[in-house]
mmCIF file of N, CA and C in Angstrom:
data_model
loop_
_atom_site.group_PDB
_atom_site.id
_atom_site.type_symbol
_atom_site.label_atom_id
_atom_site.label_comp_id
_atom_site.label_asym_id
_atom_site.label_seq_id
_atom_site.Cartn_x
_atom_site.Cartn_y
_atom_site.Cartn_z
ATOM 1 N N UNK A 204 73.636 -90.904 156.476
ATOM 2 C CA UNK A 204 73.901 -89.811 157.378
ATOM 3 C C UNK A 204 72.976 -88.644 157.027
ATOM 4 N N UNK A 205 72.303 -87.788 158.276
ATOM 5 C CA UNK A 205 71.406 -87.170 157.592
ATOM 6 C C UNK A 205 72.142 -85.557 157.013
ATOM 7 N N UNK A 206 71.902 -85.159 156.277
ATOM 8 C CA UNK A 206 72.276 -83.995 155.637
ATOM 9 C C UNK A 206 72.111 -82.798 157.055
ATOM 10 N N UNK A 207 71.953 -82.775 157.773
ATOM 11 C CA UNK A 207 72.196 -81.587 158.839
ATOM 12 C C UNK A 207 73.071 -81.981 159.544
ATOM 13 N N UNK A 208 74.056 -83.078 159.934
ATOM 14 C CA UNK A 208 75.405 -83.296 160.979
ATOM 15 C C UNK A 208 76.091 -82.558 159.345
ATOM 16 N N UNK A 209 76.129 -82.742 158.232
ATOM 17 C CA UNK A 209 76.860 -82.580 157.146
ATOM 18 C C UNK A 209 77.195 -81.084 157.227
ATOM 19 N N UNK A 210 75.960 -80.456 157.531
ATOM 20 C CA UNK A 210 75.796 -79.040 157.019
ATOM 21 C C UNK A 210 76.586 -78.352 159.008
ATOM 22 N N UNK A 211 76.450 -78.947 159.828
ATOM 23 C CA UNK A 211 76.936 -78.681 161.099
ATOM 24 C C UNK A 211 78.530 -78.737 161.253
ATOM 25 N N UNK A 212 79.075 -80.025 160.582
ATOM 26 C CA UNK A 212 80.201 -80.270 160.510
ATOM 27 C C UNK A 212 80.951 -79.146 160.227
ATOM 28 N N UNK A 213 80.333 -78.547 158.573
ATOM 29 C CA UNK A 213 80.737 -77.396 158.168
ATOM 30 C C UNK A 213 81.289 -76.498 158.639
ATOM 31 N N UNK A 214 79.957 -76.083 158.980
ATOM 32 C CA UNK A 214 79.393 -74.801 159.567
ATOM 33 C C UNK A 214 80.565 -74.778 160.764
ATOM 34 N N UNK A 215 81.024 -75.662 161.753
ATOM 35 C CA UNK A 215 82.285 -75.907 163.192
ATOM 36 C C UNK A 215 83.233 -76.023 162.376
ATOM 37 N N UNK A 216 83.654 -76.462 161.579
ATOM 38 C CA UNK A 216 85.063 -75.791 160.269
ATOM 39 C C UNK A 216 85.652 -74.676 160.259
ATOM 40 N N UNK A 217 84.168 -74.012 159.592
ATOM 41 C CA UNK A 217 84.212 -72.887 159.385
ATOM 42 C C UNK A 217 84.365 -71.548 160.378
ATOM 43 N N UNK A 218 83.494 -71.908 161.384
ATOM 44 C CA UNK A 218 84.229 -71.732 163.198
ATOM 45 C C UNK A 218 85.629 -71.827 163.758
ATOM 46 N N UNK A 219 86.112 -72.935 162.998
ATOM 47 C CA UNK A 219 87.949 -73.035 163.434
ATOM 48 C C UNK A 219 88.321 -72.356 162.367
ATOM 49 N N UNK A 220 88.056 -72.280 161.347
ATOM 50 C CA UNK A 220 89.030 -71.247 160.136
ATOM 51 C C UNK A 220 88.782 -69.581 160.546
ATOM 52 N N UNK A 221 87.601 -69.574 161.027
ATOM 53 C CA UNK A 221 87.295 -67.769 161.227
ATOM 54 C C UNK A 221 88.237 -67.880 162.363
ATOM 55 N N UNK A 222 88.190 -68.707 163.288
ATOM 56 C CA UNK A 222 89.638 -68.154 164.461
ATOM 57 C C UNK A 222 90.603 -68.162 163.957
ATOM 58 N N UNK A 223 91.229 -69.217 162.991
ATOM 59 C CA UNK A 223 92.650 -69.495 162.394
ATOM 60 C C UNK A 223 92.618 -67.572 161.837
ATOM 61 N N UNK A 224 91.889 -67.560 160.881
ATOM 62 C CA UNK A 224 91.852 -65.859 160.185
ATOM 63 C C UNK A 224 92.211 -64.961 161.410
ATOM 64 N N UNK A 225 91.229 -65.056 162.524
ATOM 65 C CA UNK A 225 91.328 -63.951 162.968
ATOM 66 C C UNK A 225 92.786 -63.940 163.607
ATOM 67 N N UNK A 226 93.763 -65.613 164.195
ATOM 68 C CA UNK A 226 94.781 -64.941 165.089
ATOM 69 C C UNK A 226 95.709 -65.025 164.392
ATOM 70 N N UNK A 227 95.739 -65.283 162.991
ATOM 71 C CA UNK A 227 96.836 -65.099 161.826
ATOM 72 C C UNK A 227 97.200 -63.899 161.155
ATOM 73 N N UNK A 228 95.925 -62.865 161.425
ATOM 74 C CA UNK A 228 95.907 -62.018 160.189
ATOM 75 C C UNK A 228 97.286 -60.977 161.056
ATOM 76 N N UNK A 229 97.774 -60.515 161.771
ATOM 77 C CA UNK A 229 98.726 -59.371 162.145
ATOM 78 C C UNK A 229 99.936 -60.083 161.795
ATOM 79 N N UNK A 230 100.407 -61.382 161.762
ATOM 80 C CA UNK A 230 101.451 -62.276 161.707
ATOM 81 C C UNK A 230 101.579 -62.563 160.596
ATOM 82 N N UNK A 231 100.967 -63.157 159.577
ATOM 83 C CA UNK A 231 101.009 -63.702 158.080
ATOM 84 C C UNK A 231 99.416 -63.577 157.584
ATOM 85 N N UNK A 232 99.752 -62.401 156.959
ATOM 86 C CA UNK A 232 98.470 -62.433 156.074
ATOM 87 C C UNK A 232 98.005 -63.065 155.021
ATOM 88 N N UNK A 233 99.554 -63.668 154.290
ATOM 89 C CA UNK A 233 98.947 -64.398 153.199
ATOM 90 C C UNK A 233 98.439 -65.757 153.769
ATOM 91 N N UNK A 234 99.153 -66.536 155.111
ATOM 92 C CA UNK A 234 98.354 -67.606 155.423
ATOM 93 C C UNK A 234 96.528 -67.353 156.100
ATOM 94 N N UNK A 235 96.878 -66.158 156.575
ATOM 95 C CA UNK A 235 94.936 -65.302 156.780
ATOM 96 C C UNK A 235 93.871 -65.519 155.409
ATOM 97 N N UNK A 236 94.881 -65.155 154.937
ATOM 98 C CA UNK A 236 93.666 -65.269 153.321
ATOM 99 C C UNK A 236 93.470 -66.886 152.783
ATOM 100 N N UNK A 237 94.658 -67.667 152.791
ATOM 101 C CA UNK A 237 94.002 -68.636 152.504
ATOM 102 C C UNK A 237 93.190 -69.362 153.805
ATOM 103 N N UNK A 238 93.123 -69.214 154.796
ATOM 104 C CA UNK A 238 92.332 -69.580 155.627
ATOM 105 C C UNK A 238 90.731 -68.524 155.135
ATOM 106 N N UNK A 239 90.845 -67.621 155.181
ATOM 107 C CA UNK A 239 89.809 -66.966 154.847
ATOM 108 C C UNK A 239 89.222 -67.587 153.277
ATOM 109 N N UNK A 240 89.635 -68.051 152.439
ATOM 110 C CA UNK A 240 89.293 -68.412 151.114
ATOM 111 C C UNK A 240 88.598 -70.110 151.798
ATOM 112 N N UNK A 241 89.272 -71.028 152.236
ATOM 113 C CA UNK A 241 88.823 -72.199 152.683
ATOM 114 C C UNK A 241 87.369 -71.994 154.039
ATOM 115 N N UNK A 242 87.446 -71.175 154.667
ATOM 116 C CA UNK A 242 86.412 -70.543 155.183
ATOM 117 C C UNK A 242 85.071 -70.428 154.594
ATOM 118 N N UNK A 243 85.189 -69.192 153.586
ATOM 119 C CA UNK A 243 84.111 -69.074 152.249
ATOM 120 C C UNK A 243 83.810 -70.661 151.819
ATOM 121 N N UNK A 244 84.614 -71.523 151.178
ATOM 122 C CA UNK A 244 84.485 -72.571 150.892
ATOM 123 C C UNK A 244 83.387 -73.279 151.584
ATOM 124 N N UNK A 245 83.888 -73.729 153.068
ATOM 125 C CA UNK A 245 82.836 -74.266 154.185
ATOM 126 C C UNK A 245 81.837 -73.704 153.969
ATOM 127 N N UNK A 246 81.501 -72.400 153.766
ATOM 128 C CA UNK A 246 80.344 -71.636 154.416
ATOM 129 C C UNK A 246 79.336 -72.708 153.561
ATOM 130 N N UNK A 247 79.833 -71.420 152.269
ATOM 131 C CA UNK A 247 79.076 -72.454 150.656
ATOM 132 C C UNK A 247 78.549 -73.948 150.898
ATOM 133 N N UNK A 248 80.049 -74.361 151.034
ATOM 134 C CA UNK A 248 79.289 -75.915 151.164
ATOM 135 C C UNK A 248 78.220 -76.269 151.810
ATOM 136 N N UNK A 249 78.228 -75.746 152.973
ATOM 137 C CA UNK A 249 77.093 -75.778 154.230
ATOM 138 C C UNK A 249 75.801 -75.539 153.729
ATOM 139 N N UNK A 250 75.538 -74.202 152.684
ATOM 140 C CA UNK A 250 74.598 -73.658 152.155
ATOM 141 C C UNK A 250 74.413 -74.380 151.307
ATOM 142 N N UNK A 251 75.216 -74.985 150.128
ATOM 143 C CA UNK A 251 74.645 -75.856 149.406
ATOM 144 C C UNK A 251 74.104 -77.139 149.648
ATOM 145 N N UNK A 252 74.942 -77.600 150.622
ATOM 146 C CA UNK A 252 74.347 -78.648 151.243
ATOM 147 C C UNK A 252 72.944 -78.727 151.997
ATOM 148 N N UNK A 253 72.499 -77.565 152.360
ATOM 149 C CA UNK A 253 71.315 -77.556 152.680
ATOM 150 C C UNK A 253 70.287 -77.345 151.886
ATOM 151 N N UNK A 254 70.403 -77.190 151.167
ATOM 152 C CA UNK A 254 69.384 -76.696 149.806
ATOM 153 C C UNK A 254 69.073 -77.766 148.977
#
């Protein structure tokens, strides 16, 4: 598999977790943050994976 669907996959993860953050955060913030922490996670991965 080539290493850019890998780093794309991510990267659309990380796209559904920044929405999960954004329509969580007024309702439960502590579930915002760990969406926001698994977020960071994706990003990274994405970046490391490309490198």
């Amino acid at each position: 598999m080539p290493k850019e669907v890998v780093v794309i996959g991510l990267l659309a993860l990380a796209g559904f977790l920044a929405g999960g953050v954004y329509s969580t955060w007024k309702t439960a913030k502590f579930m915002a943050i760990v969406l926001l922490v698994l977020l960071v996670v994706a990003v990274v991965g994405a970046v490391l994976w490309l490198i």
